Amino acid sequence: MSLMTLRPTFRTVTSSWHSSVAALPAERRPATPFHSREWAAVWQSVRTEQVRGRHHLFLQDGPRQHRMSFYQVNDSPLWRAMEGDAGVKHPTFDAEVLYAPSIYGEYGGLPGATVPVLAEAADRGRALARELGTEALVIANIPPAERTLWREARTPDAEVVLSWAHRARVGDSVEEFIANFPSSQTGREFREQHRRGTDAGLTLKIAGGTELLPLLPEFTAQARATSELHGPALYGTDILAPLTRVPGAVALLAEHSDGTLAGGFLCFRYGSALYLWATAVDQSRTEALHTYDWLMYESAQYAVATGANVLDAGRGNYAYKARLGMLPVALTSAVYLTRPNPHLISRLGALHAGLNEHVLRAWNKA
């Protein structure tokens, strides 16, 4: 028996860098809209998040192919919003950061990838982060099913749960969705708020994909104002316009009887879920129209009508979503430093602790 026959067979992962995602093969079926090539293409030209460089890693694992996008970011309004929620006094980073992918995507990671693939992505990403002179590589918004695999692949220097997503089964009707609320009182209030919004003149307008574009300036203005209630403005037309071309993009809009836009959700009806990603509400009328509650009811109804099994209500607004009995899903970001930096590790620890306290306070109010 030869030495070659005794040697165990290891799968070899190969990888290569590309400057544009358009040059790479499309995935057979991305796990979520946030993993699609169209989503990655949006960040080729965004300005709201200050992206200075874009690098796309193509990974070959035998017959399986994967892609991960890396963005050299000078300033991220969403990261600053997280720091605001955590109540930290000092910005976490003193220099640019390499995010993989942008934290604007609700779910990140590399769904379905093996540990060797994750190790290759982490190694190539950290090497790129060093080459670019950034402080760290951040593998953003890893869902629970992948967190252990990334740890096994390459132990991060720090982990931060930046936010929690919220998911709920919708069943065959809105009433079945409401039946899963923790209390009957919450269900009665949910129905009542929707009735009041309808009586005040709200009707649902569905804008599939690019059908939102004529209303985008007004939608963007409302989305920015809504996000500014809790921190910096998170959105711009540079983000929202190309997102209308992402698979499953649909806007659920609250149209008032006077013909004006009272608010809306930018969503993605993809796979078995309806993802609610961005909220826009006319703040001058929200109390009179009960717009947010009305839109949540309409979203559940739309999910049922389109055959979705799950309503994914996204991140933030923790107390409200807890009252509806939605399952919180921790989204962990793994941080790999480009050089030893105990002060940065301390600040990341403070950010993680502050965000955990933020969500616990909200849940206690639910």
mmCIF file of C-alpha atoms in Angstrom:
data_model
loop_
_atom_site.group_PDB
_atom_site.id
_atom_site.type_symbol
_atom_site.label_atom_id
_atom_site.label_comp_id
_atom_site.label_asym_id
_atom_site.label_seq_id
_atom_site.Cartn_x
_atom_site.Cartn_y
_atom_site.Cartn_z
ATOM 1 C CA MET A 1 0.000 0.000 0.000
ATOM 2 C CA SER A 2 1.455 3.336 -1.020
ATOM 3 C CA LEU A 3 1.759 6.452 1.090
ATOM 4 C CA MET A 4 -0.735 8.167 -1.234
ATOM 5 C CA THR A 5 -3.438 5.633 -0.436
ATOM 6 C CA LEU A 6 -2.901 6.125 3.296
ATOM 7 C CA ARG A 7 -3.119 9.927 3.125
ATOM 8 C CA PRO A 8 -6.625 11.231 3.971
ATOM 9 C CA THR A 9 -8.403 13.170 1.269
ATOM 10 C CA PHE A 10 -9.101 16.851 2.082
ATOM 11 C CA ARG A 11 -11.352 19.058 0.037
ATOM 12 C CA THR A 12 -9.484 21.969 -1.475
ATOM 13 C CA VAL A 13 -11.115 25.399 -1.449
ATOM 14 C CA THR A 14 -9.909 27.884 -4.026
ATOM 15 C CA SER A 15 -10.772 31.576 -4.150
ATOM 16 C CA SER A 16 -10.217 34.680 -6.254
ATOM 17 C CA TRP A 17 -10.924 38.394 -5.898
ATOM 18 C CA HIS A 18 -13.095 40.388 -8.319
ATOM 19 C CA SER A 19 -13.845 44.108 -8.486
ATOM 20 C CA SER A 20 -17.435 43.718 -9.718
ATOM 21 C CA VAL A 21 -20.072 41.246 -8.674
ATOM 22 C CA ALA A 22 -21.501 41.302 -12.193
ATOM 23 C CA ALA A 23 -18.558 39.236 -13.427
ATOM 24 C CA LEU A 24 -19.353 36.357 -11.068
ATOM 25 C CA PRO A 25 -21.776 33.500 -11.654
ATOM 26 C CA ALA A 26 -25.217 33.939 -10.130
ATOM 27 C CA GLU A 27 -26.071 31.620 -7.270
ATOM 28 C CA ARG A 28 -28.569 28.905 -8.068
ATOM 29 C CA ARG A 29 -30.907 30.125 -5.369
ATOM 30 C CA PRO A 30 -29.590 32.560 -2.740
ATOM 31 C CA ALA A 31 -30.752 31.750 0.781
ATOM 32 C CA THR A 32 -32.251 35.232 1.261
ATOM 33 C CA PRO A 33 -32.578 38.384 -0.858
ATOM 34 C CA PHE A 34 -29.661 39.767 1.166
ATOM 35 C CA HIS A 35 -27.391 37.109 -0.354
ATOM 36 C CA SER A 36 -28.400 37.763 -3.953
ATOM 37 C CA ARG A 37 -26.090 39.173 -6.597
ATOM 38 C CA GLU A 38 -28.571 42.040 -7.092
ATOM 39 C CA TRP A 39 -28.267 42.995 -3.417
ATOM 40 C CA ALA A 40 -24.470 43.018 -3.635
ATOM 41 C CA ALA A 41 -24.644 45.139 -6.798
ATOM 42 C CA VAL A 42 -26.479 47.884 -4.888
ATOM 43 C CA TRP A 43 -23.353 48.569 -2.826
ATOM 44 C CA GLN A 44 -21.298 49.156 -5.976
ATOM 45 C CA SER A 45 -22.470 52.782 -5.974
ATOM 46 C CA VAL A 46 -23.983 53.742 -2.597
ATOM 47 C CA ARG A 47 -23.096 57.057 -0.978
ATOM 48 C CA THR A 48 -25.243 57.070 2.183
ATOM 49 C CA GLU A 49 -22.909 54.430 3.580
ATOM 50 C CA GLN A 50 -19.476 55.761 2.685
ATOM 51 C CA VAL A 51 -17.935 52.836 0.811
ATOM 52 C CA ARG A 52 -14.400 53.457 -0.460
ATOM 53 C CA GLY A 53 -13.700 50.032 -1.912
ATOM 54 C CA ARG A 54 -15.598 46.975 -3.081
ATOM 55 C CA HIS A 55 -14.123 43.495 -3.349
ATOM 56 C CA HIS A 56 -15.978 40.294 -4.189
ATOM 57 C CA LEU A 57 -14.531 36.904 -3.233
ATOM 58 C CA PHE A 58 -15.448 33.930 -5.388
ATOM 59 C CA LEU A 59 -14.964 30.601 -3.602
ATOM 60 C CA GLN A 60 -14.926 27.162 -5.222
ATOM 61 C CA ASP A 61 -15.455 24.164 -2.953
ATOM 62 C CA GLY A 62 -15.466 21.158 -5.252
ATOM 63 C CA PRO A 63 -18.654 21.496 -7.300
ATOM 64 C CA ARG A 64 -20.093 24.133 -4.970
ATOM 65 C CA GLN A 65 -19.618 27.846 -5.536
ATOM 66 C CA HIS A 66 -19.962 30.713 -3.075
ATOM 67 C CA ARG A 67 -19.573 34.477 -3.175
ATOM 68 C CA MET A 68 -18.928 36.986 -0.420
ATOM 69 C CA SER A 69 -18.765 40.750 -0.826
ATOM 70 C CA PHE A 70 -16.377 42.924 1.199
ATOM 71 C CA TYR A 71 -16.781 46.694 1.574
ATOM 72 C CA GLN A 72 -14.161 49.146 2.811
ATOM 73 C CA VAL A 73 -16.284 51.615 4.770
ATOM 74 C CA ASN A 74 -15.293 55.021 6.086
ATOM 75 C CA ASP A 75 -18.618 55.750 7.775
ATOM 76 C CA SER A 76 -21.771 53.677 8.252
ATOM 77 C CA PRO A 77 -24.877 55.482 9.544
ATOM 78 C CA LEU A 78 -26.312 52.137 10.629
ATOM 79 C CA TRP A 79 -23.235 51.335 12.737
ATOM 80 C CA ARG A 80 -23.465 54.805 14.320
ATOM 81 C CA ALA A 81 -27.133 54.124 15.060
ATOM 82 C CA MET A 82 -26.118 50.921 16.874
ATOM 83 C CA GLU A 83 -23.576 52.879 18.907
ATOM 84 C CA GLY A 84 -26.343 55.318 19.811
ATOM 85 C CA ASP A 85 -28.607 52.490 20.946
ATOM 86 C CA ALA A 86 -25.770 51.096 23.062
ATOM 87 C CA GLY A 87 -25.084 54.484 24.656
ATOM 88 C CA VAL A 88 -21.322 54.220 24.151
ATOM 89 C CA LYS A 89 -19.361 57.435 24.589
ATOM 90 C CA HIS A 90 -16.567 56.758 22.103
ATOM 91 C CA PRO A 91 -16.848 55.598 18.483
ATOM 92 C CA THR A 92 -15.906 51.944 18.254
ATOM 93 C CA PHE A 93 -13.433 52.344 15.405
ATOM 94 C CA ASP A 94 -10.807 55.027 14.859
ATOM 95 C CA ALA A 95 -10.197 54.096 11.222
ATOM 96 C CA GLU A 96 -11.896 52.415 8.286
ATOM 97 C CA VAL A 97 -13.410 48.946 8.558
ATOM 98 C CA LEU A 98 -13.842 46.095 6.086
ATOM 99 C CA TYR A 99 -17.399 44.745 6.329
ATOM 100 C CA ALA A 100 -18.429 41.430 4.796
ATOM 101 C CA PRO A 101 -21.059 42.177 3.714
ATOM 102 C CA SER A 102 -22.599 45.564 4.564
ATOM 103 C CA ILE A 103 -24.454 45.549 7.877
ATOM 104 C CA TYR A 104 -27.485 46.942 6.011
ATOM 105 C CA GLY A 105 -28.286 43.382 4.932
ATOM 106 C CA GLU A 106 -30.471 41.840 7.626
ATOM 107 C CA TYR A 107 -28.799 38.434 7.350
ATOM 108 C CA GLY A 108 -25.149 37.872 6.458
ATOM 109 C CA GLY A 109 -22.685 35.025 6.638
ATOM 110 C CA LEU A 110 -22.377 32.321 3.992
ATOM 111 C CA PRO A 111 -25.418 30.020 4.254
ATOM 112 C CA GLY A 112 -24.654 26.429 3.283
ATOM 113 C CA ALA A 113 -20.867 26.870 3.256
ATOM 114 C CA THR A 114 -18.566 24.327 4.877
ATOM 115 C CA VAL A 115 -16.051 25.181 7.598
ATOM 116 C CA PRO A 116 -13.121 25.146 5.110
ATOM 117 C CA VAL A 117 -14.967 27.692 2.961
ATOM 118 C CA LEU A 118 -15.579 29.927 5.971
ATOM 119 C CA ALA A 119 -11.921 29.630 6.965
ATOM 120 C CA GLU A 120 -10.842 30.652 3.462
ATOM 121 C CA ALA A 121 -13.236 33.626 3.511
ATOM 122 C CA ALA A 122 -11.981 34.750 6.934
ATOM 123 C CA ASP A 123 -8.305 34.361 5.983
ATOM 124 C CA ARG A 124 -8.625 36.148 2.639
ATOM 125 C CA GLY A 125 -10.780 38.851 4.207
ATOM 126 C CA ARG A 126 -8.389 39.544 7.075
ATOM 127 C CA ALA A 127 -5.434 39.650 4.669
ATOM 128 C CA LEU A 128 -7.321 42.167 2.526
ATOM 129 C CA ALA A 129 -8.240 44.220 5.604
ATOM 130 C CA ARG A 130 -4.544 44.431 6.537
ATOM 131 C CA GLU A 131 -3.554 45.321 2.975
ATOM 132 C CA LEU A 132 -6.116 48.147 2.888
ATOM 133 C CA GLY A 133 -4.964 49.518 6.243
ATOM 134 C CA THR A 134 -8.327 49.031 7.962
ATOM 135 C CA GLU A 135 -8.705 48.317 11.670
ATOM 136 C CA ALA A 136 -10.716 45.140 11.381
ATOM 137 C CA LEU A 137 -12.680 42.700 9.293
ATOM 138 C CA VAL A 138 -16.313 42.445 10.411
ATOM 139 C CA ILE A 139 -18.279 39.397 9.229
ATOM 140 C CA ALA A 140 -21.698 40.949 9.710
ATOM 141 C CA ASN A 141 -25.043 39.654 10.965
ATOM 142 C CA ILE A 142 -24.328 35.934 11.243
ATOM 143 C CA PRO A 143 -27.515 33.994 12.094
ATOM 144 C CA PRO A 144 -27.453 31.461 14.957
ATOM 145 C CA ALA A 145 -27.182 28.427 12.660
ATOM 146 C CA GLU A 146 -23.815 29.676 11.336
ATOM 147 C CA ARG A 147 -22.282 31.208 14.442
ATOM 148 C CA THR A 148 -20.631 28.002 15.683
ATOM 149 C CA LEU A 149 -19.304 27.196 12.206
ATOM 150 C CA TRP A 150 -17.535 30.567 11.923
ATOM 151 C CA ARG A 151 -16.017 30.043 15.378
ATOM 152 C CA GLU A 152 -14.789 26.617 14.326
ATOM 153 C CA ALA A 153 -13.361 28.013 11.101
ATOM 154 C CA ARG A 154 -11.500 30.947 12.660
ATOM 155 C CA THR A 155 -12.032 32.140 16.218
ATOM 156 C CA PRO A 156 -12.905 35.859 16.088
ATOM 157 C CA ASP A 157 -11.149 38.393 18.283
ATOM 158 C CA ALA A 158 -14.560 39.679 19.400
ATOM 159 C CA GLU A 159 -18.237 39.047 18.783
ATOM 160 C CA VAL A 160 -20.984 41.657 18.900
ATOM 161 C CA VAL A 161 -24.714 40.992 18.652
ATOM 162 C CA LEU A 162 -25.561 44.154 16.754
ATOM 163 C CA SER A 163 -29.283 43.479 16.508
ATOM 164 C CA TRP A 164 -32.082 40.954 16.637
ATOM 165 C CA ALA A 165 -34.352 40.007 13.780
ATOM 166 C CA HIS A 166 -37.974 39.035 14.465
ATOM 167 C CA ARG A 167 -39.905 36.204 12.867
ATOM 168 C CA ALA A 168 -43.404 34.782 13.265
ATOM 169 C CA ARG A 169 -45.516 32.141 11.578
ATOM 170 C CA VAL A 170 -48.469 33.675 9.812
ATOM 171 C CA GLY A 171 -50.605 30.594 9.174
ATOM 172 C CA ASP A 172 -53.561 30.642 6.820
ATOM 173 C CA SER A 173 -55.128 33.905 7.984
ATOM 174 C CA VAL A 174 -54.409 37.094 9.911
ATOM 175 C CA GLU A 175 -56.570 35.736 12.707
ATOM 176 C CA GLU A 176 -54.286 32.713 12.969
ATOM 177 C CA PHE A 177 -51.323 35.091 13.145
ATOM 178 C CA ILE A 178 -53.029 37.098 15.894
ATOM 179 C CA ALA A 179 -53.925 33.922 17.794
ATOM 180 C CA ASN A 180 -50.202 33.457 18.538
ATOM 181 C CA PHE A 181 -49.910 36.816 20.317
ATOM 182 C CA PRO A 182 -48.992 36.452 24.020
ATOM 183 C CA SER A 183 -52.214 38.145 25.134
ATOM 184 C CA SER A 184 -55.736 38.530 23.791
ATOM 185 C CA GLN A 185 -55.593 42.229 24.752
ATOM 186 C CA THR A 186 -52.728 42.767 22.308
ATOM 187 C CA GLY A 187 -54.757 41.049 19.609
ATOM 188 C CA ARG A 188 -57.757 43.310 20.238
ATOM 189 C CA GLU A 189 -55.556 46.407 20.101
ATOM 190 C CA PHE A 190 -53.899 45.187 16.892
ATOM 191 C CA ARG A 191 -57.277 44.792 15.175
ATOM 192 C CA GLU A 192 -58.524 48.103 16.558
ATOM 193 C CA GLN A 193 -55.514 50.076 15.347
ATOM 194 C CA HIS A 194 -55.982 48.641 11.885
ATOM 195 C CA ARG A 195 -59.679 49.497 11.904
ATOM 196 C CA ARG A 196 -58.929 53.072 12.982
ATOM 197 C CA GLY A 197 -56.380 53.492 10.205
ATOM 198 C CA THR A 198 -58.851 52.179 7.647
ATOM 199 C CA ASP A 199 -61.612 54.440 8.968
ATOM 200 C CA ALA A 200 -59.202 57.392 8.763
ATOM 201 C CA GLY A 201 -58.780 56.782 5.032
ATOM 202 C CA LEU A 202 -55.852 54.385 4.608
ATOM 203 C CA THR A 203 -55.850 51.823 1.806
ATOM 204 C CA LEU A 204 -53.099 49.483 0.699
ATOM 205 C CA LYS A 205 -51.192 50.171 -2.495
ATOM 206 C CA ILE A 206 -48.811 47.436 -3.636
ATOM 207 C CA ALA A 207 -45.827 48.592 -5.712
ATOM 208 C CA GLY A 208 -43.865 45.660 -7.070
ATOM 209 C CA GLY A 209 -40.167 46.295 -7.613
ATOM 210 C CA THR A 210 -39.501 49.343 -9.774
ATOM 211 C CA GLU A 211 -43.157 50.434 -9.540
ATOM 212 C CA LEU A 212 -42.016 52.233 -6.370
ATOM 213 C CA LEU A 213 -39.664 54.560 -8.287
ATOM 214 C CA PRO A 214 -42.207 57.356 -9.016
ATOM 215 C CA LEU A 215 -42.935 57.575 -5.280
ATOM 216 C CA LEU A 216 -39.348 57.064 -4.175
ATOM 217 C CA PRO A 217 -38.465 60.715 -3.317
ATOM 218 C CA GLU A 218 -41.411 60.935 -0.893
ATOM 219 C CA PHE A 219 -40.860 57.416 0.458
ATOM 220 C CA THR A 220 -37.162 58.160 1.039
ATOM 221 C CA ALA A 221 -37.905 61.421 2.838
ATOM 222 C CA GLN A 222 -40.318 59.630 5.174
ATOM 223 C CA ALA A 223 -37.883 56.737 5.712
ATOM 224 C CA ARG A 224 -35.094 59.142 6.627
ATOM 225 C CA ALA A 225 -37.345 61.052 9.045
ATOM 226 C CA THR A 226 -38.514 57.802 10.628
ATOM 227 C CA SER A 227 -34.953 56.576 11.210
ATOM 228 C CA GLU A 228 -33.935 59.990 12.589
ATOM 229 C CA LEU A 229 -36.350 59.481 15.487
ATOM 230 C CA HIS A 230 -33.729 57.149 16.953
ATOM 231 C CA GLY A 231 -30.437 58.299 15.402
ATOM 232 C CA PRO A 232 -28.896 59.251 12.062
ATOM 233 C CA ALA A 233 -30.756 59.093 8.758
ATOM 234 C CA LEU A 234 -30.172 55.580 7.440
ATOM 235 C CA TYR A 235 -31.431 55.760 3.871
ATOM 236 C CA GLY A 236 -31.010 57.602 0.603
ATOM 237 C CA THR A 237 -32.321 57.128 -2.914
ATOM 238 C CA ASP A 238 -28.842 55.790 -3.765
ATOM 239 C CA ILE A 239 -29.736 52.740 -1.643
ATOM 240 C CA LEU A 240 -33.481 52.444 -2.110
ATOM 241 C CA ALA A 241 -33.698 52.893 -5.891
ATOM 242 C CA PRO A 242 -31.451 49.944 -6.836
ATOM 243 C CA LEU A 243 -33.007 47.804 -4.099
ATOM 244 C CA THR A 244 -36.235 47.812 -6.110
ATOM 245 C CA ARG A 245 -34.419 45.441 -8.515
ATOM 246 C CA VAL A 246 -33.545 42.881 -5.845
ATOM 247 C CA PRO A 247 -35.510 39.611 -6.195
ATOM 248 C CA GLY A 248 -38.863 39.812 -4.422
ATOM 249 C CA ALA A 249 -38.776 43.585 -3.863
ATOM 250 C CA VAL A 250 -42.226 44.989 -3.128
ATOM 251 C CA ALA A 251 -43.425 48.135 -1.345
ATOM 252 C CA LEU A 252 -46.538 47.932 0.824
ATOM 253 C CA LEU A 253 -47.789 51.510 0.900
ATOM 254 C CA ALA A 254 -50.374 53.220 3.088
ATOM 255 C CA GLU A 255 -52.184 55.545 0.706
ATOM 256 C CA HIS A 256 -54.500 58.145 2.220
ATOM 257 C CA SER A 257 -57.889 58.946 0.699
ATOM 258 C CA ASP A 258 -56.565 62.395 -0.239
ATOM 259 C CA GLY A 259 -54.078 60.691 -2.572
ATOM 260 C CA THR A 260 -50.975 61.262 -0.434
ATOM 261 C CA LEU A 261 -48.493 58.739 0.926
ATOM 262 C CA ALA A 262 -48.904 58.156 4.654
ATOM 263 C CA GLY A 263 -46.109 55.592 4.894
ATOM 264 C CA GLY A 264 -44.960 52.201 3.769
ATOM 265 C CA PHE A 265 -42.656 49.220 4.154
ATOM 266 C CA LEU A 266 -40.014 48.250 1.611
ATOM 267 C CA CYS A 267 -40.192 44.464 1.684
ATOM 268 C CA PHE A 268 -38.907 41.364 -0.038
ATOM 269 C CA ARG A 269 -41.293 38.495 -0.722
ATOM 270 C CA TYR A 270 -38.739 35.770 -1.135
ATOM 271 C CA GLY A 271 -38.841 32.024 -0.612
ATOM 272 C CA SER A 272 -41.204 31.169 2.219
ATOM 273 C CA ALA A 273 -40.966 34.583 3.926
ATOM 274 C CA LEU A 274 -42.021 38.189 3.657
ATOM 275 C CA TYR A 275 -39.121 40.337 4.874
ATOM 276 C CA LEU A 276 -39.963 43.847 6.145
ATOM 277 C CA TRP A 277 -36.762 45.806 5.637
ATOM 278 C CA ALA A 278 -37.288 49.594 5.666
ATOM 279 C CA THR A 279 -40.032 51.642 7.317
ATOM 280 C CA ALA A 280 -41.284 55.004 6.096
ATOM 281 C CA VAL A 281 -43.985 56.860 8.033
ATOM 282 C CA ASP A 282 -45.266 60.428 7.657
ATOM 283 C CA GLN A 283 -44.544 61.543 11.223
ATOM 284 C CA SER A 284 -46.976 64.455 11.066
ATOM 285 C CA ARG A 285 -49.947 62.073 10.731
ATOM 286 C CA THR A 286 -48.881 58.865 12.417
ATOM 287 C CA GLU A 287 -50.929 59.376 15.595
ATOM 288 C CA ALA A 288 -54.105 60.230 13.697
ATOM 289 C CA LEU A 289 -53.723 57.424 11.163
ATOM 290 C CA HIS A 290 -52.086 54.675 13.299
ATOM 291 C CA THR A 291 -49.912 54.066 10.260
ATOM 292 C CA TYR A 292 -47.306 51.661 11.629
ATOM 293 C CA ASP A 293 -49.823 49.330 13.265
ATOM 294 C CA TRP A 294 -51.997 49.482 10.151
ATOM 295 C CA LEU A 295 -49.044 48.523 7.955
ATOM 296 C CA MET A 296 -48.114 45.615 10.211
ATOM 297 C CA TYR A 297 -51.630 44.210 9.925
ATOM 298 C CA GLU A 298 -51.581 44.683 6.145
ATOM 299 C CA SER A 299 -48.162 43.005 5.969
ATOM 300 C CA ALA A 300 -49.465 39.922 7.737
ATOM 301 C CA GLN A 301 -52.445 39.910 5.401
ATOM 302 C CA TYR A 302 -50.175 40.248 2.356
ATOM 303 C CA ALA A 303 -47.965 37.413 3.618
ATOM 304 C CA VAL A 304 -51.006 35.160 3.914
ATOM 305 C CA ALA A 305 -52.342 36.184 0.491
ATOM 306 C CA THR A 306 -49.013 35.431 -1.224
ATOM 307 C CA GLY A 307 -48.464 32.085 0.487
ATOM 308 C CA ALA A 308 -45.644 33.109 2.816
ATOM 309 C CA ASN A 309 -45.220 30.939 5.902
ATOM 310 C CA VAL A 310 -43.136 33.448 7.837
ATOM 311 C CA LEU A 311 -43.373 37.178 8.481
ATOM 312 C CA ASP A 312 -39.866 38.473 9.129
ATOM 313 C CA ALA A 313 -40.359 41.890 10.685
ATOM 314 C CA GLY A 314 -36.697 42.816 10.651
ATOM 315 C CA ARG A 315 -34.598 44.562 13.271
ATOM 316 C CA GLY A 316 -35.358 47.235 15.840
ATOM 317 C CA ASN A 317 -38.616 48.277 17.548
ATOM 318 C CA TYR A 318 -38.019 45.463 20.007
ATOM 319 C CA ALA A 319 -40.798 46.162 22.517
ATOM 320 C CA TYR A 320 -43.505 46.335 19.858
ATOM 321 C CA LYS A 321 -42.437 43.112 18.162
ATOM 322 C CA ALA A 322 -42.142 41.323 21.505
ATOM 323 C CA ARG A 323 -45.742 42.284 22.275
ATOM 324 C CA LEU A 324 -46.735 40.509 19.052
ATOM 325 C CA GLY A 325 -44.957 37.375 20.230
ATOM 326 C CA MET A 326 -42.351 37.400 17.474
ATOM 327 C CA LEU A 327 -39.326 35.140 17.880
ATOM 328 C CA PRO A 328 -36.126 37.184 18.310
ATOM 329 C CA VAL A 329 -33.125 35.970 16.305
ATOM 330 C CA ALA A 330 -29.679 37.142 17.446
ATOM 331 C CA LEU A 331 -27.480 38.422 14.608
ATOM 332 C CA THR A 332 -23.825 38.197 15.586
ATOM 333 C CA SER A 333 -20.977 40.053 13.927
ATOM 334 C CA ALA A 334 -17.574 38.359 14.160
ATOM 335 C CA VAL A 335 -14.676 40.813 14.373
ATOM 336 C CA TYR A 336 -11.156 39.902 13.237
ATOM 337 C CA LEU A 337 -8.536 42.534 14.066
ATOM 338 C CA THR A 338 -5.757 43.384 11.641
ATOM 339 C CA ARG A 339 -3.336 43.929 14.549
ATOM 340 C CA PRO A 340 -3.473 43.536 18.353
ATOM 341 C CA ASN A 341 -5.551 46.344 19.832
ATOM 342 C CA PRO A 342 -6.760 45.860 23.423
ATOM 343 C CA HIS A 343 -8.514 49.251 23.432
ATOM 344 C CA LEU A 344 -10.614 48.248 20.409
ATOM 345 C CA ILE A 345 -11.463 44.911 22.060
ATOM 346 C CA SER A 346 -12.635 46.858 25.105
ATOM 347 C CA ARG A 347 -14.798 49.185 22.996
ATOM 348 C CA LEU A 348 -16.323 46.225 21.138
ATOM 349 C CA GLY A 349 -17.133 44.638 24.497
ATOM 350 C CA ALA A 350 -18.806 47.850 25.648
ATOM 351 C CA LEU A 351 -20.817 48.009 22.415
ATOM 352 C CA HIS A 352 -22.002 44.422 22.819
ATOM 353 C CA ALA A 353 -22.960 44.976 26.467
ATOM 354 C CA GLY A 354 -24.730 48.253 25.697
ATOM 355 C CA LEU A 355 -26.763 46.734 22.863
ATOM 356 C CA ASN A 356 -27.717 43.797 25.074
ATOM 357 C CA GLU A 357 -28.931 46.186 27.792
ATOM 358 C CA HIS A 358 -30.834 48.168 25.142
ATOM 359 C CA VAL A 359 -32.795 45.156 23.959
ATOM 360 C CA LEU A 360 -33.423 43.859 27.489
ATOM 361 C CA ARG A 361 -34.907 47.240 28.501
ATOM 362 C CA ALA A 362 -37.195 47.101 25.487
ATOM 363 C CA TRP A 363 -38.317 43.548 26.181
ATOM 364 C CA ASN A 364 -39.047 44.459 29.798
ATOM 365 C CA LYS A 365 -41.412 47.173 28.542
ATOM 366 C CA ALA A 366 -43.286 44.760 26.270
#
